[in-house]
Amino acid sequence: MKIIQQRTAASGVVAAESGQTVFPILLALSFSHLLNDTMQSLIPSIYPMVKDSFQLSFSQIGLITFTFQVSASILQPLVGLYTDKRPQPYALAIGMCFTLLGLVSLSLADSFHIVLLSVGLIGIGSAVFHPEASRVAHMASGGRHGMAQSLFQVGGNAGSSLGPLLAAMILLPYGRFQIIWFSLVALLAIFILSVVGNWYKANMDRSTKKSADVTHQAVKLPTRTVVFSVGILLLLIFSKYIYMASISSYFTFYLIHKFGVSIQNSQIYLFAFLFSVAAGTFIGGPVGDRIGRKYVIWISILGVAPFALALPYVNLFWTGVLSCVIGLILSSAFSAILVYAQELIPGKVGMIAGLFFGFAFGIGGIGSALLGNLADKTSIEYVFNVCSFLPLIGLITGFLPNLEKKKTA
């Protein structure tokens, strides 16, 4: 382990000094994100099992998602704000320890309340991981911030897509207790993040100086413009993640109820959607670096509207096709939104990452709870009809300032 750490740190310092992208660190972060989100994605993947085991309503299923995502969302901006002032190189590995505890507890849970406690612990691990990992990705980007964030994000989305597949292969046939084997995945992530922490520690001084230089050189926008723009970005996150919550939490139930597919086959459809999300994630960052993030945001969220509006009215085959198209287009938005926000408020990488990751988790959790309640009062098909209009909120992207023009002016 020491040899790996020394080589990674040495190559990272050389790359950091020359302004090059530190790909070993970015790849380590992306793989850690894959491991982290694979473990997190087990939560919605076991909903059909948990619903039957504890005789839960859709509202209680929504409460599980709410507990997980709100425990993550409340802490993330605070973690980011704190570490902007006092960087913590080994916080990533420590946060993963909470995820480890949550997995063990979830595998042994014998009541609904223990399930809530377990997903809350996993949420705390997520709250520490995302803002700090996003900061390290920014440090290792070599100036290619969009590419770095997309590479980081694609690992997470790939991990999210694996959860339903692993649930169909391991958990559904053999039972929820098999989650305990995923504690080995958490241990692997802790090891990798400890190595990343060593690189982080060796480059903290250089990163602080570079952040100060970027802040000094950044184009200053009026405070009113910045606040208004952040508000628009948060509304776009609202649109994206409420819609994503409808699919990640309830797509399996929708397929089972409307088309009569089996639980295992419904997990395959969910995997296909989440895999398309992972495949599309890498597009937003590099394309945003080239043509401007505002245009990527516009295309990603508003462009998905025709497919989302059509989804509730098609047969099973086209439901699978359209869900994949939706995932592919919609997934490019987050990296572009996050980097756009970091350019709006330079020098606050951790705080912005924490705010936007936290808001995304929180609004997804609240949305899941509300949609579950709506499904109980109406039907799961009605939920998908209502959510199909959410991407139209993408129209407000036109009010965002064009930062690229301001930089070149």
mmCIF file of C-alpha atoms in Angstrom:
data_model
loop_
_atom_site.group_PDB
_atom_site.id
_atom_site.type_symbol
_atom_site.label_atom_id
_atom_site.label_comp_id
_atom_site.label_asym_id
_atom_site.label_seq_id
_atom_site.Cartn_x
_atom_site.Cartn_y
_atom_site.Cartn_z
ATOM 1 C CA MET A 1 0.000 0.000 0.000
ATOM 2 C CA LYS A 2 2.831 2.422 0.824
ATOM 3 C CA ILE A 3 4.440 1.845 -2.594
ATOM 4 C CA ILE A 4 1.120 2.610 -4.354
ATOM 5 C CA GLN A 5 0.633 5.711 -2.255
ATOM 6 C CA GLN A 6 4.167 6.983 -2.923
ATOM 7 C CA ARG A 7 3.895 6.463 -6.687
ATOM 8 C CA THR A 8 0.466 8.083 -6.860
ATOM 9 C CA ALA A 9 1.567 11.038 -4.757
ATOM 10 C CA ALA A 10 4.782 11.523 -6.750
ATOM 11 C CA SER A 11 3.073 11.434 -10.146
ATOM 12 C CA GLY A 12 0.295 13.656 -8.832
ATOM 13 C CA VAL A 13 2.716 16.320 -7.584
ATOM 14 C CA VAL A 14 4.520 16.412 -10.939
ATOM 15 C CA ALA A 15 1.247 16.706 -12.825
ATOM 16 C CA ALA A 16 -0.106 19.313 -10.441
ATOM 17 C CA GLU A 17 3.030 21.418 -10.810
ATOM 18 C CA SER A 18 2.848 21.311 -14.621
ATOM 19 C CA GLY A 19 -0.892 22.031 -14.732
ATOM 20 C CA GLN A 20 -1.703 18.657 -16.254
ATOM 21 C CA THR A 21 -4.759 16.553 -15.502
ATOM 22 C CA VAL A 22 -3.965 13.950 -12.824
ATOM 23 C CA PHE A 23 -5.784 11.000 -14.365
ATOM 24 C CA PRO A 24 -4.739 8.385 -11.747
ATOM 25 C CA ILE A 25 -6.520 10.430 -9.076
ATOM 26 C CA LEU A 26 -9.549 11.126 -11.277
ATOM 27 C CA LEU A 27 -9.854 7.442 -12.137
ATOM 28 C CA ALA A 28 -9.495 6.476 -8.468
ATOM 29 C CA LEU A 29 -12.257 8.958 -7.579
ATOM 30 C CA SER A 30 -14.474 7.718 -10.406
ATOM 31 C CA PHE A 31 -13.998 4.087 -9.336
ATOM 32 C CA SER A 32 -14.655 5.020 -5.697
ATOM 33 C CA HIS A 33 -17.794 6.832 -6.843
ATOM 34 C CA LEU A 34 -18.804 3.648 -8.674
ATOM 35 C CA LEU A 35 -18.343 1.614 -5.490
ATOM 36 C CA ASN A 36 -20.127 4.222 -3.357
ATOM 37 C CA ASP A 37 -23.156 4.519 -5.622
ATOM 38 C CA THR A 38 -23.340 0.769 -6.236
ATOM 39 C CA MET A 39 -23.859 0.355 -2.494
ATOM 40 C CA GLN A 40 -26.355 3.219 -2.348
ATOM 41 C CA SER A 41 -28.326 1.890 -5.318
ATOM 42 C CA LEU A 42 -29.032 -1.294 -3.400
ATOM 43 C CA ILE A 43 -31.530 0.719 -1.355
ATOM 44 C CA PRO A 44 -34.180 1.293 -4.089
ATOM 45 C CA SER A 45 -33.326 -2.073 -5.638
ATOM 46 C CA ILE A 46 -34.600 -3.939 -2.572
ATOM 47 C CA TYR A 47 -37.829 -1.923 -2.265
ATOM 48 C CA PRO A 48 -40.054 -4.733 -3.627
ATOM 49 C CA MET A 49 -38.492 -7.165 -1.101
ATOM 50 C CA VAL A 50 -38.768 -4.743 1.818
ATOM 51 C CA LYS A 51 -42.331 -3.812 0.870
ATOM 52 C CA ASP A 52 -43.387 -7.465 1.051
ATOM 53 C CA SER A 53 -41.324 -8.320 4.157
ATOM 54 C CA PHE A 54 -42.638 -5.482 6.336
ATOM 55 C CA GLN A 55 -46.010 -4.940 4.584
ATOM 56 C CA LEU A 56 -45.188 -1.333 3.668
ATOM 57 C CA SER A 57 -47.253 1.217 1.758
ATOM 58 C CA PHE A 58 -45.899 3.343 -1.080
ATOM 59 C CA SER A 59 -45.745 6.238 1.399
ATOM 60 C CA GLN A 60 -43.420 4.217 3.644
ATOM 61 C CA ILE A 61 -41.276 3.282 0.635
ATOM 62 C CA GLY A 62 -41.041 6.996 -0.115
ATOM 63 C CA LEU A 63 -40.066 7.613 3.518
ATOM 64 C CA ILE A 64 -37.088 5.256 3.155
ATOM 65 C CA THR A 65 -35.829 7.271 0.178
ATOM 66 C CA PHE A 66 -36.616 10.487 2.049
ATOM 67 C CA THR A 67 -34.567 9.392 5.089
ATOM 68 C CA PHE A 68 -31.570 8.364 2.997
ATOM 69 C CA GLN A 69 -31.514 11.418 0.770
ATOM 70 C CA VAL A 70 -32.328 14.019 3.413
ATOM 71 C CA SER A 71 -29.625 12.658 5.760
ATOM 72 C CA ALA A 72 -27.225 13.189 2.871
ATOM 73 C CA SER A 73 -28.596 16.514 1.656
ATOM 74 C CA ILE A 74 -28.630 18.405 4.964
ATOM 75 C CA LEU A 75 -25.011 17.609 5.768
ATOM 76 C CA GLN A 76 -23.448 18.025 2.318
ATOM 77 C CA PRO A 77 -23.427 21.848 2.115
ATOM 78 C CA LEU A 78 -22.137 22.017 5.704
ATOM 79 C CA VAL A 79 -19.346 19.550 4.926
ATOM 80 C CA GLY A 80 -18.418 21.534 1.806
ATOM 81 C CA LEU A 81 -18.460 24.885 3.629
ATOM 82 C CA TYR A 82 -16.313 23.524 6.463
ATOM 83 C CA THR A 83 -13.739 21.865 4.216
ATOM 84 C CA ASP A 84 -13.420 24.979 2.023
ATOM 85 C CA LYS A 85 -11.860 26.561 5.110
ATOM 86 C CA ARG A 86 -10.286 23.470 6.707
ATOM 87 C CA PRO A 87 -9.555 20.719 4.150
ATOM 88 C CA GLN A 88 -9.725 17.191 5.587
ATOM 89 C CA PRO A 89 -7.684 14.775 3.425
ATOM 90 C CA TYR A 90 -8.960 11.608 5.088
ATOM 91 C CA ALA A 91 -12.618 12.612 5.419
ATOM 92 C CA LEU A 92 -13.424 10.528 2.330
ATOM 93 C CA ALA A 93 -12.257 7.299 3.960
ATOM 94 C CA ILE A 94 -13.955 8.201 7.258
ATOM 95 C CA GLY A 95 -17.255 8.919 5.480
ATOM 96 C CA MET A 96 -17.111 5.519 3.816
ATOM 97 C CA CYS A 97 -16.984 3.935 7.283
ATOM 98 C CA PHE A 98 -20.535 5.221 7.898
ATOM 99 C CA THR A 99 -21.626 3.547 4.664
ATOM 100 C CA LEU A 100 -20.041 0.296 5.889
ATOM 101 C CA LEU A 101 -22.006 0.469 9.150
ATOM 102 C CA GLY A 102 -25.227 1.205 7.260
ATOM 103 C CA LEU A 103 -24.799 -1.800 4.968
ATOM 104 C CA VAL A 104 -24.220 -4.207 7.854
ATOM 105 C CA SER A 105 -27.214 -2.790 9.721
ATOM 106 C CA LEU A 106 -29.441 -3.004 6.623
ATOM 107 C CA SER A 107 -28.576 -6.652 6.067
ATOM 108 C CA LEU A 108 -29.602 -7.459 9.661
ATOM 109 C CA ALA A 109 -32.637 -5.139 9.911
ATOM 110 C CA ASP A 110 -35.669 -6.811 11.467
ATOM 111 C CA SER A 111 -38.015 -3.805 11.463
ATOM 112 C CA PHE A 112 -38.957 -0.788 9.377
ATOM 113 C CA HIS A 113 -37.299 1.562 11.893
ATOM 114 C CA ILE A 114 -33.961 -0.253 11.643
ATOM 115 C CA VAL A 115 -34.204 0.052 7.857
ATOM 116 C CA LEU A 116 -34.616 3.824 8.282
ATOM 117 C CA LEU A 117 -31.626 3.996 10.647
ATOM 118 C CA SER A 118 -29.516 1.976 8.207
ATOM 119 C CA VAL A 119 -30.241 4.110 5.171
ATOM 120 C CA GLY A 120 -29.620 7.198 7.315
ATOM 121 C CA LEU A 121 -26.077 5.972 8.057
ATOM 122 C CA ILE A 122 -25.501 5.351 4.359
ATOM 123 C CA GLY A 123 -26.769 8.883 3.713
ATOM 124 C CA ILE A 124 -24.223 10.328 6.153
ATOM 125 C CA GLY A 125 -21.456 8.511 4.280
ATOM 126 C CA SER A 126 -22.728 10.054 1.056
ATOM 127 C CA ALA A 127 -22.823 13.518 2.660
ATOM 128 C CA VAL A 128 -19.100 13.345 3.378
ATOM 129 C CA PHE A 129 -18.110 11.657 0.127
ATOM 130 C CA HIS A 130 -19.637 13.844 -2.578
ATOM 131 C CA PRO A 131 -18.463 17.401 -1.749
ATOM 132 C CA GLU A 132 -14.955 16.277 -0.786
ATOM 133 C CA ALA A 133 -14.549 13.976 -3.788
ATOM 134 C CA SER A 134 -15.804 16.759 -6.058
ATOM 135 C CA ARG A 135 -13.186 19.091 -4.575
ATOM 136 C CA VAL A 136 -10.385 16.584 -5.205
ATOM 137 C CA ALA A 137 -11.629 16.100 -8.794
ATOM 138 C CA HIS A 138 -11.453 19.869 -9.238
ATOM 139 C CA MET A 139 -7.894 19.848 -7.855
ATOM 140 C CA ALA A 140 -6.818 17.063 -10.231
ATOM 141 C CA SER A 141 -8.563 18.477 -13.320
ATOM 142 C CA GLY A 142 -5.650 20.514 -14.698
ATOM 143 C CA GLY A 143 -8.190 23.175 -15.674
ATOM 144 C CA ARG A 144 -10.490 20.739 -17.533
ATOM 145 C CA HIS A 145 -13.196 21.064 -14.895
ATOM 146 C CA GLY A 146 -16.114 19.836 -16.988
ATOM 147 C CA MET A 147 -14.256 16.713 -18.074
ATOM 148 C CA ALA A 148 -13.100 16.010 -14.515
ATOM 149 C CA GLN A 149 -16.608 16.338 -13.064
ATOM 150 C CA SER A 150 -18.072 14.166 -15.818
ATOM 151 C CA LEU A 151 -15.438 11.477 -15.270
ATOM 152 C CA PHE A 152 -16.200 11.593 -11.556
ATOM 153 C CA GLN A 153 -19.954 11.477 -12.214
ATOM 154 C CA VAL A 154 -19.825 8.646 -14.733
ATOM 155 C CA GLY A 155 -18.396 6.370 -12.056
ATOM 156 C CA GLY A 156 -21.309 7.171 -9.764
ATOM 157 C CA ASN A 157 -23.936 6.667 -12.439
ATOM 158 C CA ALA A 158 -22.337 3.414 -13.542
ATOM 159 C CA GLY A 159 -22.467 2.262 -9.930
ATOM 160 C CA SER A 160 -26.122 3.286 -9.656
ATOM 161 C CA SER A 161 -26.925 1.170 -12.687
ATOM 162 C CA LEU A 162 -25.305 -1.900 -11.135
ATOM 163 C CA GLY A 163 -27.544 -1.946 -8.056
ATOM 164 C CA PRO A 164 -30.695 -3.318 -9.770
ATOM 165 C CA LEU A 165 -28.621 -5.871 -11.701
ATOM 166 C CA LEU A 166 -26.892 -7.110 -8.545
ATOM 167 C CA ALA A 167 -30.221 -7.167 -6.736
ATOM 168 C CA ALA A 168 -31.719 -9.336 -9.491
ATOM 169 C CA MET A 169 -28.703 -11.685 -9.482
ATOM 170 C CA ILE A 170 -27.911 -11.905 -5.749
ATOM 171 C CA LEU A 171 -30.431 -10.317 -3.397
ATOM 172 C CA LEU A 172 -33.750 -11.406 -4.898
ATOM 173 C CA PRO A 173 -32.815 -15.117 -5.212
ATOM 174 C CA TYR A 174 -30.931 -15.392 -1.893
ATOM 175 C CA GLY A 175 -32.404 -12.753 0.406
ATOM 176 C CA ARG A 176 -31.684 -9.322 1.853
ATOM 177 C CA PHE A 177 -29.025 -10.646 4.262
ATOM 178 C CA GLN A 178 -26.668 -10.990 1.264
ATOM 179 C CA ILE A 179 -26.217 -7.199 1.435
ATOM 180 C CA ILE A 180 -23.606 -7.916 4.095
ATOM 181 C CA TRP A 181 -21.225 -9.128 1.372
ATOM 182 C CA PHE A 182 -21.165 -5.615 -0.010
ATOM 183 C CA SER A 183 -19.303 -4.548 3.130
ATOM 184 C CA LEU A 184 -16.246 -5.895 1.297
ATOM 185 C CA VAL A 185 -16.913 -3.290 -1.391
ATOM 186 C CA ALA A 186 -16.972 -0.596 1.299
ATOM 187 C CA LEU A 187 -13.623 -1.832 2.655
ATOM 188 C CA LEU A 188 -12.110 -1.636 -0.839
ATOM 189 C CA ALA A 189 -13.411 1.919 -1.197
ATOM 190 C CA ILE A 190 -11.905 2.877 2.180
ATOM 191 C CA PHE A 191 -8.503 1.597 1.000
ATOM 192 C CA ILE A 192 -8.642 3.526 -2.304
ATOM 193 C CA LEU A 193 -9.839 6.717 -0.635
ATOM 194 C CA SER A 194 -6.994 6.496 1.889
ATOM 195 C CA VAL A 195 -4.557 6.537 -1.053
ATOM 196 C CA VAL A 196 -6.417 9.510 -2.557
ATOM 197 C CA GLY A 197 -6.253 11.193 0.850
ATOM 198 C CA ASN A 198 -2.463 11.003 0.797
ATOM 199 C CA TRP A 199 -2.370 12.753 -2.599
ATOM 200 C CA TYR A 200 -4.902 15.304 -1.347
ATOM 201 C CA LYS A 201 -2.730 16.050 1.684
ATOM 202 C CA ALA A 202 0.432 16.440 -0.446
ATOM 203 C CA ASN A 203 -1.300 18.937 -2.769
ATOM 204 C CA MET A 204 -3.382 20.995 -0.328
ATOM 205 C CA ASP A 205 -1.044 24.010 -0.241
ATOM 206 C CA ARG A 206 -0.790 24.145 -4.028
ATOM 207 C CA SER A 207 -4.554 23.825 -4.381
ATOM 208 C CA THR A 208 -5.198 26.650 -1.901
ATOM 209 C CA LYS A 209 -2.891 28.993 -3.830
ATOM 210 C CA LYS A 210 -4.449 28.038 -7.164
ATOM 211 C CA SER A 211 -7.957 28.576 -5.778
ATOM 212 C CA ALA A 212 -6.963 32.049 -4.614
ATOM 213 C CA ASP A 213 -5.576 32.854 -8.077
ATOM 214 C CA VAL A 214 -8.765 31.662 -9.779
ATOM 215 C CA THR A 215 -10.890 33.750 -7.419
ATOM 216 C CA HIS A 216 -8.776 36.821 -8.151
ATOM 217 C CA GLN A 217 -8.946 36.340 -11.937
ATOM 218 C CA ALA A 218 -12.653 35.443 -12.144
ATOM 219 C CA VAL A 219 -15.172 37.734 -13.820
ATOM 220 C CA LYS A 220 -17.216 39.426 -11.119
ATOM 221 C CA LEU A 221 -20.970 39.370 -11.690
ATOM 222 C CA PRO A 222 -23.456 41.503 -9.715
ATOM 223 C CA THR A 223 -24.654 39.745 -6.581
ATOM 224 C CA ARG A 224 -28.254 39.928 -7.806
ATOM 225 C CA THR A 225 -27.282 38.143 -11.045
ATOM 226 C CA VAL A 226 -25.409 35.427 -9.155
ATOM 227 C CA VAL A 227 -28.301 34.803 -6.735
ATOM 228 C CA PHE A 228 -30.838 34.773 -9.584
ATOM 229 C CA SER A 229 -28.682 32.366 -11.616
ATOM 230 C CA VAL A 230 -28.183 29.993 -8.676
ATOM 231 C CA GLY A 231 -31.959 30.025 -8.152
ATOM 232 C CA ILE A 232 -32.504 29.002 -11.787
ATOM 233 C CA LEU A 233 -29.925 26.225 -11.478
ATOM 234 C CA LEU A 234 -31.660 24.895 -8.360
ATOM 235 C CA LEU A 235 -35.005 24.890 -10.186
ATOM 236 C CA LEU A 236 -33.390 22.870 -12.964
ATOM 237 C CA ILE A 237 -32.034 20.440 -10.359
ATOM 238 C CA PHE A 238 -35.585 20.266 -8.953
ATOM 239 C CA SER A 239 -36.940 19.310 -12.385
ATOM 240 C CA LYS A 240 -34.228 16.733 -13.073
ATOM 241 C CA TYR A 241 -34.200 14.977 -9.707
ATOM 242 C CA ILE A 242 -37.938 14.843 -9.081
ATOM 243 C CA TYR A 243 -38.228 13.172 -12.476
ATOM 244 C CA MET A 244 -35.286 10.885 -11.700
ATOM 245 C CA ALA A 245 -36.901 9.987 -8.352
ATOM 246 C CA SER A 246 -40.062 8.886 -10.132
ATOM 247 C CA ILE A 247 -38.068 6.376 -12.175
ATOM 248 C CA SER A 248 -35.419 5.239 -9.680
ATOM 249 C CA SER A 249 -37.980 4.630 -6.902
ATOM 250 C CA TYR A 250 -41.130 3.605 -8.769
ATOM 251 C CA PHE A 251 -40.219 2.427 -12.288
ATOM 252 C CA THR A 252 -40.200 -1.219 -11.189
ATOM 253 C CA PHE A 253 -43.666 -0.865 -9.621
ATOM 254 C CA TYR A 254 -44.895 0.932 -12.765
ATOM 255 C CA LEU A 255 -43.693 -1.905 -15.006
ATOM 256 C CA ILE A 256 -45.095 -4.604 -12.709
ATOM 257 C CA HIS A 257 -48.498 -2.921 -12.359
ATOM 258 C CA LYS A 258 -49.008 -1.709 -15.939
ATOM 259 C CA PHE A 259 -47.363 -4.489 -17.948
ATOM 260 C CA GLY A 260 -47.336 -7.430 -15.508
ATOM 261 C CA VAL A 261 -43.580 -8.066 -15.703
ATOM 262 C CA SER A 262 -41.828 -10.049 -12.959
ATOM 263 C CA ILE A 263 -39.800 -8.378 -10.201
ATOM 264 C CA GLN A 264 -36.539 -9.652 -11.676
ATOM 265 C CA ASN A 265 -37.390 -8.442 -15.178
ATOM 266 C CA SER A 266 -38.407 -5.046 -13.815
ATOM 267 C CA GLN A 267 -34.929 -4.772 -12.272
ATOM 268 C CA ILE A 268 -33.415 -5.407 -15.714
ATOM 269 C CA TYR A 269 -35.430 -2.514 -17.171
ATOM 270 C CA LEU A 270 -34.310 -0.292 -14.303
ATOM 271 C CA PHE A 271 -30.710 -1.356 -14.917
ATOM 272 C CA ALA A 272 -31.070 -0.413 -18.616
ATOM 273 C CA PHE A 273 -32.321 3.061 -17.670
ATOM 274 C CA LEU A 274 -29.563 3.620 -15.110
ATOM 275 C CA PHE A 275 -26.906 2.276 -17.490
ATOM 276 C CA SER A 276 -28.050 4.797 -20.105
ATOM 277 C CA VAL A 277 -27.694 7.482 -17.450
ATOM 278 C CA ALA A 278 -24.112 6.350 -16.875
ATOM 279 C CA ALA A 279 -23.403 6.268 -20.618
ATOM 280 C CA GLY A 280 -24.713 9.800 -21.119
ATOM 281 C CA THR A 281 -23.045 11.341 -18.091
ATOM 282 C CA PHE A 282 -19.645 11.836 -19.683
ATOM 283 C CA ILE A 283 -21.097 13.899 -22.524
ATOM 284 C CA GLY A 284 -22.083 16.986 -20.538
ATOM 285 C CA GLY A 285 -18.715 17.960 -19.069
ATOM 286 C CA PRO A 286 -16.373 17.764 -22.090
ATOM 287 C CA VAL A 287 -18.997 19.213 -24.452
ATOM 288 C CA GLY A 288 -19.635 22.007 -21.947
ATOM 289 C CA ASP A 289 -15.890 22.757 -21.905
ATOM 290 C CA ARG A 290 -16.105 23.252 -25.692
ATOM 291 C CA ILE A 291 -19.450 24.884 -26.505
ATOM 292 C CA GLY A 292 -20.502 26.352 -23.160
ATOM 293 C CA ARG A 293 -22.303 24.812 -20.207
ATOM 294 C CA LYS A 294 -25.484 26.848 -20.676
ATOM 295 C CA TYR A 295 -26.174 25.133 -24.008
ATOM 296 C CA VAL A 296 -25.534 21.675 -22.563
ATOM 297 C CA ILE A 297 -27.969 22.406 -19.712
ATOM 298 C CA TRP A 298 -30.591 23.630 -22.182
ATOM 299 C CA ILE A 299 -30.306 20.598 -24.464
ATOM 300 C CA SER A 300 -30.150 18.118 -21.599
ATOM 301 C CA ILE A 301 -33.225 19.124 -19.616
ATOM 302 C CA LEU A 302 -35.551 20.693 -22.195
ATOM 303 C CA GLY A 303 -34.472 18.230 -24.890
ATOM 304 C CA VAL A 304 -35.788 15.289 -22.906
ATOM 305 C CA ALA A 305 -39.323 16.740 -22.703
ATOM 306 C CA PRO A 306 -40.818 15.122 -25.863
ATOM 307 C CA PHE A 307 -39.672 11.666 -24.773
ATOM 308 C CA ALA A 308 -40.859 12.147 -21.179
ATOM 309 C CA LEU A 309 -44.290 13.315 -22.379
ATOM 310 C CA ALA A 310 -44.627 10.245 -24.617
ATOM 311 C CA LEU A 311 -43.484 7.673 -22.035
ATOM 312 C CA PRO A 312 -46.828 7.116 -20.198
ATOM 313 C CA TYR A 313 -48.656 6.312 -23.446
ATOM 314 C CA VAL A 314 -46.464 3.659 -25.090
ATOM 315 C CA ASN A 315 -46.239 -0.131 -24.828
ATOM 316 C CA LEU A 316 -43.627 -2.128 -22.908
ATOM 317 C CA PHE A 317 -41.075 -2.206 -25.735
ATOM 318 C CA TRP A 318 -41.180 1.547 -26.307
ATOM 319 C CA THR A 319 -41.244 2.179 -22.560
ATOM 320 C CA GLY A 320 -37.853 0.475 -22.384
ATOM 321 C CA VAL A 321 -36.536 2.386 -25.405
ATOM 322 C CA LEU A 322 -37.807 5.802 -24.287
ATOM 323 C CA SER A 323 -36.542 5.330 -20.721
ATOM 324 C CA CYS A 324 -33.046 4.717 -22.092
ATOM 325 C CA VAL A 325 -33.232 7.773 -24.376
ATOM 326 C CA ILE A 326 -34.421 9.874 -21.448
ATOM 327 C CA GLY A 327 -31.586 8.645 -19.238
ATOM 328 C CA LEU A 328 -29.004 9.277 -21.959
ATOM 329 C CA ILE A 329 -30.075 12.895 -22.582
ATOM 330 C CA LEU A 330 -30.992 13.916 -19.035
ATOM 331 C CA SER A 331 -27.785 12.632 -17.462
ATOM 332 C CA SER A 332 -25.528 15.219 -19.113
ATOM 333 C CA ALA A 333 -27.068 18.070 -17.123
ATOM 334 C CA PHE A 334 -25.616 17.697 -13.629
ATOM 335 C CA SER A 335 -21.901 18.042 -14.402
ATOM 336 C CA ALA A 336 -22.608 21.101 -16.543
ATOM 337 C CA ILE A 337 -24.818 22.655 -13.837
ATOM 338 C CA LEU A 338 -22.255 22.007 -11.106
ATOM 339 C CA VAL A 339 -19.278 23.464 -13.001
ATOM 340 C CA TYR A 340 -21.401 26.427 -14.176
ATOM 341 C CA ALA A 341 -22.261 27.157 -10.524
ATOM 342 C CA GLN A 342 -18.602 26.842 -9.470
ATOM 343 C CA GLU A 343 -17.713 29.395 -12.149
ATOM 344 C CA LEU A 344 -20.464 31.694 -10.899
ATOM 345 C CA ILE A 345 -19.000 31.596 -7.369
ATOM 346 C CA PRO A 346 -15.253 30.917 -7.748
ATOM 347 C CA GLY A 347 -13.178 29.776 -4.791
ATOM 348 C CA LYS A 348 -16.091 27.909 -3.145
ATOM 349 C CA VAL A 349 -15.711 24.523 -4.801
ATOM 350 C CA GLY A 350 -16.634 22.447 -1.751
ATOM 351 C CA MET A 351 -19.557 24.608 -0.700
ATOM 352 C CA ILE A 352 -21.059 24.658 -4.209
ATOM 353 C CA ALA A 353 -20.557 20.908 -4.630
ATOM 354 C CA GLY A 354 -22.147 20.288 -1.240
ATOM 355 C CA LEU A 355 -25.047 22.641 -1.975
ATOM 356 C CA PHE A 356 -25.889 21.102 -5.341
ATOM 357 C CA PHE A 357 -25.261 17.469 -4.411
ATOM 358 C CA GLY A 358 -27.172 18.051 -1.181
ATOM 359 C CA PHE A 359 -30.076 19.769 -2.913
ATOM 360 C CA ALA A 360 -30.210 17.010 -5.520
ATOM 361 C CA PHE A 361 -30.337 14.333 -2.819
ATOM 362 C CA GLY A 362 -32.816 16.288 -0.710
ATOM 363 C CA ILE A 363 -35.235 17.154 -3.490
ATOM 364 C CA GLY A 364 -35.035 13.582 -4.741
ATOM 365 C CA GLY A 365 -35.931 12.321 -1.266
ATOM 366 C CA ILE A 366 -38.778 14.774 -0.767
ATOM 367 C CA GLY A 367 -40.023 14.074 -4.272
ATOM 368 C CA SER A 368 -39.944 10.326 -3.702
ATOM 369 C CA ALA A 369 -41.972 10.676 -0.492
ATOM 370 C CA LEU A 370 -44.546 12.960 -2.145
ATOM 371 C CA LEU A 371 -44.794 10.757 -5.225
ATOM 372 C CA GLY A 372 -45.287 7.692 -3.025
ATOM 373 C CA ASN A 373 -48.125 9.440 -1.228
ATOM 374 C CA LEU A 374 -49.609 10.475 -4.568
ATOM 375 C CA ALA A 375 -49.377 6.876 -5.817
ATOM 376 C CA ASP A 376 -51.251 5.634 -2.727
ATOM 377 C CA LYS A 377 -54.054 8.170 -3.323
ATOM 378 C CA THR A 378 -54.266 7.759 -7.104
ATOM 379 C CA SER A 379 -52.199 5.228 -9.052
ATOM 380 C CA ILE A 380 -48.599 4.639 -10.087
ATOM 381 C CA GLU A 381 -49.568 5.420 -13.712
ATOM 382 C CA TYR A 382 -50.930 8.825 -12.642
ATOM 383 C CA VAL A 383 -47.574 9.634 -11.009
ATOM 384 C CA PHE A 384 -45.760 9.058 -14.301
ATOM 385 C CA ASN A 385 -48.305 11.183 -16.152
ATOM 386 C CA VAL A 386 -47.724 14.108 -13.772
ATOM 387 C CA CYS A 387 -43.929 13.803 -13.821
ATOM 388 C CA SER A 388 -43.795 13.783 -17.623
ATOM 389 C CA PHE A 389 -44.289 17.580 -17.616
ATOM 390 C CA LEU A 390 -41.316 18.341 -15.339
ATOM 391 C CA PRO A 391 -38.652 18.637 -18.080
ATOM 392 C CA LEU A 392 -40.552 21.643 -19.519
ATOM 393 C CA ILE A 393 -39.032 23.627 -16.635
ATOM 394 C CA GLY A 394 -35.870 23.551 -18.763
ATOM 395 C CA LEU A 395 -37.256 26.595 -20.617
ATOM 396 C CA ILE A 396 -35.929 28.847 -17.841
ATOM 397 C CA THR A 397 -32.346 28.009 -18.877
ATOM 398 C CA GLY A 398 -32.668 30.914 -21.317
ATOM 399 C CA PHE A 399 -32.435 33.346 -18.388
ATOM 400 C CA LEU A 400 -28.922 32.198 -17.388
ATOM 401 C CA PRO A 401 -26.040 34.560 -18.281
ATOM 402 C CA ASN A 402 -23.569 33.305 -20.861
ATOM 403 C CA LEU A 403 -20.362 33.076 -18.829
ATOM 404 C CA GLU A 404 -18.197 32.170 -21.814
ATOM 405 C CA LYS A 405 -19.013 35.441 -23.584
ATOM 406 C CA LYS A 406 -18.276 37.385 -20.426
ATOM 407 C CA LYS A 407 -14.880 35.712 -20.096
ATOM 408 C CA THR A 408 -13.872 36.493 -23.681
ATOM 409 C CA ALA A 409 -15.244 40.041 -23.646
#
